[in-house]
Amino acid sequence: MAKKELPAHIAAALAGAGGAGDSAGQTWAGRDLSGEGNPLHQFDHDDGSTDPAYEAALQWLAAGTGGEAEVVAALANARVFVPIVATLGEEAEGSGGLTSDKQADMALVTLQAPDGRRALPAFSNTAALEAWHPEARPVAVYAPRAALAAVSEDAELMVMDPGAALTFVVRRPAVWALAKQHEWVPSYRDPGLLDWVAEATSAEEAVMAASVEPGTGIAVRAADGSVVAGGGHGPELRLVLQVRDGLGREELAGLAGRIQDRLQARQEFAERVDSLELKFTR
């Protein structure tokens, strides 16, 4: 089985983050890694605490004075930690029929979300990472680099601080926006979706009106029991359809299927919307 390599930028950060020696086998002892002489080492004076802008954005989200867009915007310039763990490699037969010892490789940790999708855990501070996985090695990278690592690992989600007092899930469109260093607009705030919804429902005589709103899945429950309106992993966009009276269950199911198929067939919609739920009103 071929060895699975770490994403290049994570491997580079790992090589410069510590250990007995550098990638050339030269010891770190007696070497000064700080200052302009080492421009690749961007976190010389990092104390491992949470980025202040990200922490403030989370507090505003919890207080109801900020939203998910502000949290992701703060992450765009924040340093985070991705967990790396050692994995044992396979034994190999060397010259003379001798078998070499197993070697420990380093691998990114990924999770499986409740809906089955792959997720990359990332941490705003070292204490949160250590509490979650004491044996994991923290690698400091900017959040857009972590998003690139998530994409390279086929992870659609990035979970910030799993197991902490407040966990924030960065959804697929936001992960891609971070990786591309673009601004992210939540789908329920995206005015462009209304035109596509109108187009998808225009052929349905049973639909009297259509609108969009935040889905039931954006909320998350914090450790203290409070409900925070953002950071959840469930459906983030709700399509509300006002339909005429008299439609049965099978007719409503067929209507929902046709509309969803039309929306998903539009690439821009599929890229901007992570998950969709429908609600019928009369």
Short mmCIF file of C-alpha atoms in Angstrom, two decimals:
data_model
loop_
_atom_site.label_atom_id
_atom_site.label_comp_id
_atom_site.label_asym_id
_atom_site.label_seq_id
_atom_site.Cartn_x
_atom_site.Cartn_y
_atom_site.Cartn_z
CA MET A 1 0.00 0.00 0.00
CA ALA A 2 1.36 3.39 -0.97
CA LYS A 3 2.25 5.73 1.83
CA LYS A 4 -0.24 8.57 2.23
CA GLU A 5 1.56 11.89 2.25
CA LEU A 6 0.58 14.89 4.30
CA PRO A 7 -0.50 18.01 2.41
CA ALA A 8 2.70 19.87 1.48
CA HIS A 9 1.98 22.98 3.55
CA ILE A 10 1.15 20.89 6.62
CA ALA A 11 4.28 18.79 6.14
CA ALA A 12 6.36 21.96 5.86
CA ALA A 13 4.82 23.38 9.01
CA LEU A 14 5.40 20.08 10.81
CA ALA A 15 9.05 20.03 9.76
CA GLY A 16 9.55 23.49 11.20
CA ALA A 17 7.49 23.00 14.34
CA GLY A 18 9.86 21.03 16.50
CA GLY A 19 11.30 17.57 16.98
CA ALA A 20 14.91 16.44 17.44
CA GLY A 21 16.10 17.73 14.11
CA ASP A 22 15.13 19.35 10.85
CA SER A 23 14.30 17.62 7.58
CA ALA A 24 18.02 17.27 6.82
CA GLY A 25 18.68 15.56 10.13
CA GLN A 26 20.48 18.55 11.65
CA THR A 27 19.85 19.03 15.36
CA TRP A 28 17.91 22.05 16.57
CA ALA A 29 20.21 22.43 19.61
CA GLY A 30 21.95 25.78 19.72
CA ARG A 31 20.05 27.19 16.73
CA ASP A 32 18.09 30.43 16.81
CA LEU A 33 14.84 30.05 14.87
CA SER A 34 13.38 33.47 15.60
CA GLY A 35 13.48 36.72 13.73
CA GLU A 36 13.89 37.62 10.09
CA GLY A 37 16.56 34.97 9.62
CA ASN A 38 13.83 32.35 9.51
CA PRO A 39 10.99 33.83 7.47
CA LEU A 40 9.22 30.48 7.09
CA HIS A 41 8.62 30.24 10.82
CA GLN A 42 5.64 32.55 11.26
CA PHE A 43 4.72 31.82 14.86
CA ASP A 44 7.91 32.51 16.84
CA HIS A 45 6.18 34.28 19.71
CA ASP A 46 2.87 32.41 19.60
CA ASP A 47 1.71 31.48 23.11
CA GLY A 48 -0.89 29.02 21.84
CA SER A 49 -3.90 31.08 22.90
CA THR A 50 -7.02 31.81 20.86
CA ASP A 51 -6.83 34.50 18.19
CA PRO A 52 -8.49 37.60 19.73
CA ALA A 53 -10.58 38.44 16.66
CA TYR A 54 -11.92 34.88 16.40
CA GLU A 55 -12.66 34.77 20.12
CA ALA A 56 -14.56 38.06 19.88
CA ALA A 57 -16.55 36.85 16.86
CA LEU A 58 -17.58 33.72 18.79
CA GLN A 59 -18.66 35.82 21.75
CA TRP A 60 -20.78 38.03 19.48
CA LEU A 61 -22.32 34.93 17.91
CA ALA A 62 -23.19 33.51 21.33
CA ALA A 63 -24.65 36.87 22.40
CA GLY A 64 -26.76 37.15 19.27
CA THR A 65 -25.03 40.32 18.11
CA GLY A 66 -22.98 38.61 15.39
CA GLY A 67 -23.41 35.85 12.86
CA GLU A 68 -21.66 32.96 11.15
CA ALA A 69 -20.26 35.22 8.42
CA GLU A 70 -18.37 37.26 11.01
CA VAL A 71 -16.90 34.12 12.59
CA VAL A 72 -15.61 32.83 9.24
CA ALA A 73 -14.29 36.30 8.37
CA ALA A 74 -12.31 36.30 11.62
CA LEU A 75 -10.92 32.85 10.80
CA ALA A 76 -9.58 34.17 7.50
CA ASN A 77 -6.73 35.85 9.39
CA ALA A 78 -6.51 33.55 12.42
CA ARG A 79 -3.86 31.05 13.36
CA VAL A 80 -5.27 27.63 14.24
CA PHE A 81 -3.80 24.27 15.18
CA VAL A 82 -4.40 21.06 13.26
CA PRO A 83 -3.77 17.76 15.08
CA ILE A 84 -1.15 15.36 13.73
CA VAL A 85 -0.75 11.85 15.13
CA ALA A 86 1.85 9.14 14.65
CA THR A 87 0.77 6.03 12.73
CA LEU A 88 2.80 2.83 12.44
CA GLY A 89 3.93 1.93 8.93
CA GLU A 90 4.31 -1.54 7.49
CA GLU A 91 7.31 -3.76 8.07
CA ALA A 92 9.49 -4.13 4.98
CA GLU A 93 11.90 -6.90 3.97
CA GLY A 94 15.38 -5.55 3.45
CA SER A 95 18.57 -6.98 1.97
CA GLY A 96 19.60 -10.45 3.10
CA GLY A 97 16.03 -11.34 4.01
CA LEU A 98 16.08 -9.11 7.09
CA THR A 99 12.89 -7.33 8.11
CA SER A 100 13.11 -3.66 9.00
CA ASP A 101 11.37 -2.20 12.02
CA LYS A 102 8.05 -0.48 11.64
CA GLN A 103 8.36 3.26 11.14
CA ALA A 104 6.05 5.88 12.55
CA ASP A 105 4.53 8.21 9.97
CA MET A 106 2.62 11.39 10.75
CA ALA A 107 -1.00 11.77 9.62
CA LEU A 108 -3.75 14.34 9.86
CA VAL A 109 -6.67 13.45 12.08
CA THR A 110 -10.10 13.47 10.41
CA LEU A 111 -13.57 12.89 11.84
CA GLN A 112 -16.87 11.60 10.52
CA ALA A 113 -19.77 13.99 10.92
CA PRO A 114 -23.21 12.66 11.97
CA ASP A 115 -24.37 12.87 8.35
CA GLY A 116 -21.46 10.68 7.24
CA ARG A 117 -19.31 13.40 5.74
CA ARG A 118 -15.62 13.73 6.48
CA ALA A 119 -14.51 16.59 8.72
CA LEU A 120 -11.15 18.08 9.67
CA PRO A 121 -10.80 19.10 13.33
CA ALA A 122 -8.95 22.35 14.01
CA PHE A 123 -8.34 24.14 17.27
CA SER A 124 -8.13 27.78 18.21
CA ASN A 125 -5.68 27.08 21.05
CA THR A 126 -3.31 24.35 22.20
CA ALA A 127 -5.17 23.70 25.46
CA ALA A 128 -8.33 22.71 23.57
CA LEU A 129 -6.37 20.37 21.30
CA GLU A 130 -4.55 18.74 24.22
CA ALA A 131 -7.81 18.21 26.10
CA TRP A 132 -9.33 16.59 23.02
CA HIS A 133 -6.37 14.36 22.10
CA PRO A 134 -3.38 14.44 24.51
CA GLU A 135 -1.15 12.50 22.11
CA ALA A 136 -1.79 14.65 19.06
CA ARG A 137 0.89 17.08 17.95
CA PRO A 138 -0.36 20.64 17.28
CA VAL A 139 0.78 22.18 14.01
CA ALA A 140 0.21 25.92 13.74
CA VAL A 141 -1.14 27.16 10.41
CA TYR A 142 -3.37 29.97 9.28
CA ALA A 143 -7.00 28.88 8.93
CA PRO A 144 -6.98 29.17 5.11
CA ARG A 145 -4.12 26.64 5.09
CA ALA A 146 -6.16 24.35 7.33
CA ALA A 147 -9.05 24.72 4.89
CA LEU A 148 -6.72 23.68 2.05
CA ALA A 149 -5.73 20.64 4.11
CA ALA A 150 -9.41 19.79 4.58
CA VAL A 151 -10.00 19.99 0.82
CA SER A 152 -6.97 17.80 0.12
CA GLU A 153 -8.28 15.23 2.61
CA ASP A 154 -11.73 15.23 0.92
CA ALA A 155 -13.22 16.70 4.08
CA GLU A 156 -16.30 18.86 3.44
CA LEU A 157 -16.37 20.33 6.93
CA MET A 158 -13.87 21.90 9.32
CA VAL A 159 -14.82 21.55 12.98
CA MET A 160 -13.39 24.23 15.23
CA ASP A 161 -12.62 23.12 18.80
CA PRO A 162 -14.52 19.80 19.00
CA GLY A 163 -15.26 18.96 22.62
CA ALA A 164 -14.87 22.58 23.77
CA ALA A 165 -17.50 24.78 25.43
CA LEU A 166 -18.58 26.01 21.99
CA THR A 167 -17.85 24.10 18.79
CA PHE A 168 -18.21 25.85 15.45
CA VAL A 169 -18.63 23.88 12.21
CA VAL A 170 -17.29 25.56 9.08
CA ARG A 171 -19.46 24.26 6.25
CA ARG A 172 -18.31 23.17 2.79
CA PRO A 173 -18.95 26.51 0.99
CA ALA A 174 -17.16 28.36 3.80
CA VAL A 175 -14.26 25.86 3.77
CA TRP A 176 -13.81 26.48 0.05
CA ALA A 177 -14.08 30.24 0.54
CA LEU A 178 -11.38 30.13 3.21
CA ALA A 179 -9.15 27.95 1.04
CA LYS A 180 -9.53 30.39 -1.87
CA GLN A 181 -9.27 33.38 0.50
CA HIS A 182 -12.63 34.69 -0.70
CA GLU A 183 -15.38 36.29 1.35
CA TRP A 184 -18.11 33.85 2.42
CA VAL A 185 -21.78 34.77 2.44
CA PRO A 186 -24.14 32.30 4.18
CA SER A 187 -26.71 30.95 1.76
CA TYR A 188 -29.59 32.30 3.84
CA ARG A 189 -28.13 35.81 3.36
CA ASP A 190 -27.38 35.39 -0.35
CA PRO A 191 -29.78 37.52 -2.42
CA GLY A 192 -28.77 35.70 -5.61
CA LEU A 193 -30.54 32.54 -4.45
CA LEU A 194 -33.96 34.15 -4.71
CA ASP A 195 -33.77 34.38 -8.50
CA TRP A 196 -32.81 30.72 -8.76
CA VAL A 197 -35.60 29.69 -6.42
CA ALA A 198 -38.10 31.70 -8.47
CA GLU A 199 -36.86 30.01 -11.64
CA ALA A 200 -37.07 26.53 -10.07
CA THR A 201 -40.64 27.06 -8.85
CA SER A 202 -42.07 29.06 -11.75
CA ALA A 203 -43.26 25.96 -13.62
CA GLU A 204 -45.15 24.62 -10.60
CA GLU A 205 -48.75 25.83 -10.58
CA ALA A 206 -49.21 24.46 -7.07
CA VAL A 207 -46.61 26.90 -5.64
CA MET A 208 -48.19 30.23 -4.70
CA ALA A 209 -45.05 31.82 -3.18
CA ALA A 210 -41.48 30.89 -2.20
CA SER A 211 -38.95 32.35 0.22
CA VAL A 212 -35.72 31.35 1.98
CA GLU A 213 -34.64 31.65 5.61
CA PRO A 214 -32.02 30.16 7.95
CA GLY A 215 -32.43 26.42 8.36
CA THR A 216 -33.01 24.56 11.60
CA GLY A 217 -29.50 23.11 11.48
CA ILE A 218 -27.45 26.28 11.95
CA ALA A 219 -28.03 26.33 15.71
CA VAL A 220 -25.67 24.56 18.10
CA ARG A 221 -25.97 23.88 21.82
CA ALA A 222 -23.07 25.11 23.93
CA ALA A 223 -21.72 23.21 26.93
CA ASP A 224 -23.72 25.41 29.33
CA GLY A 225 -26.97 24.40 27.61
CA SER A 226 -27.51 27.66 25.77
CA VAL A 227 -28.50 27.56 22.10
CA VAL A 228 -26.27 29.55 19.75
CA ALA A 229 -27.69 30.60 16.39
CA GLY A 230 -24.73 29.49 14.29
CA GLY A 231 -22.03 26.87 14.01
CA GLY A 232 -24.27 23.82 13.66
CA HIS A 233 -23.83 21.08 11.07
CA GLY A 234 -27.46 20.51 10.04
CA PRO A 235 -29.47 22.07 7.19
CA GLU A 236 -28.49 25.73 6.94
CA LEU A 237 -31.03 26.85 4.34
CA ARG A 238 -34.79 26.45 4.51
CA LEU A 239 -36.92 26.86 1.41
CA VAL A 240 -40.47 27.82 2.40
CA LEU A 241 -43.09 27.01 -0.23
CA GLN A 242 -46.64 28.26 0.04
CA VAL A 243 -48.78 25.75 -1.86
CA ARG A 244 -52.45 25.55 -2.77
CA ASP A 245 -54.85 23.51 -0.70
CA GLY A 246 -55.71 19.94 -1.55
CA LEU A 247 -52.23 18.50 -2.24
CA GLY A 248 -51.67 15.03 -0.83
CA ARG A 249 -48.47 13.58 0.61
CA GLU A 250 -47.36 11.98 -2.67
CA GLU A 251 -48.00 15.18 -4.60
CA LEU A 252 -45.97 17.21 -2.09
CA ALA A 253 -43.12 14.68 -2.26
CA GLY A 254 -43.07 14.86 -6.06
CA LEU A 255 -43.14 18.66 -5.95
CA ALA A 256 -40.25 18.77 -3.50
CA GLY A 257 -38.20 16.35 -5.58
CA ARG A 258 -38.64 18.30 -8.80
CA ILE A 259 -37.71 21.61 -7.22
CA GLN A 260 -34.65 20.17 -5.47
CA ASP A 261 -33.47 18.53 -8.70
CA ARG A 262 -33.72 21.85 -10.57
CA LEU A 263 -31.82 23.70 -7.88
CA GLN A 264 -29.07 21.09 -7.55
CA ALA A 265 -28.63 21.04 -11.33
CA ARG A 266 -27.49 24.66 -11.12
CA GLN A 267 -23.78 24.57 -10.30
CA GLU A 268 -23.75 27.93 -8.55
CA PHE A 269 -26.53 26.84 -6.22
CA ALA A 270 -24.76 23.57 -5.37
CA GLU A 271 -21.55 25.49 -4.62
CA ARG A 272 -23.18 28.09 -2.37
CA VAL A 273 -25.64 25.87 -0.47
CA ASP A 274 -24.33 23.19 1.86
CA SER A 275 -27.66 21.61 2.78
CA LEU A 276 -31.32 22.38 2.12
CA GLU A 277 -34.62 21.65 3.84
CA LEU A 278 -38.14 22.34 2.58
CA LYS A 279 -41.17 23.56 4.47
CA PHE A 280 -44.70 23.70 3.04
CA THR A 281 -47.28 26.24 4.15
CA ARG A 282 -50.82 26.86 2.93
#
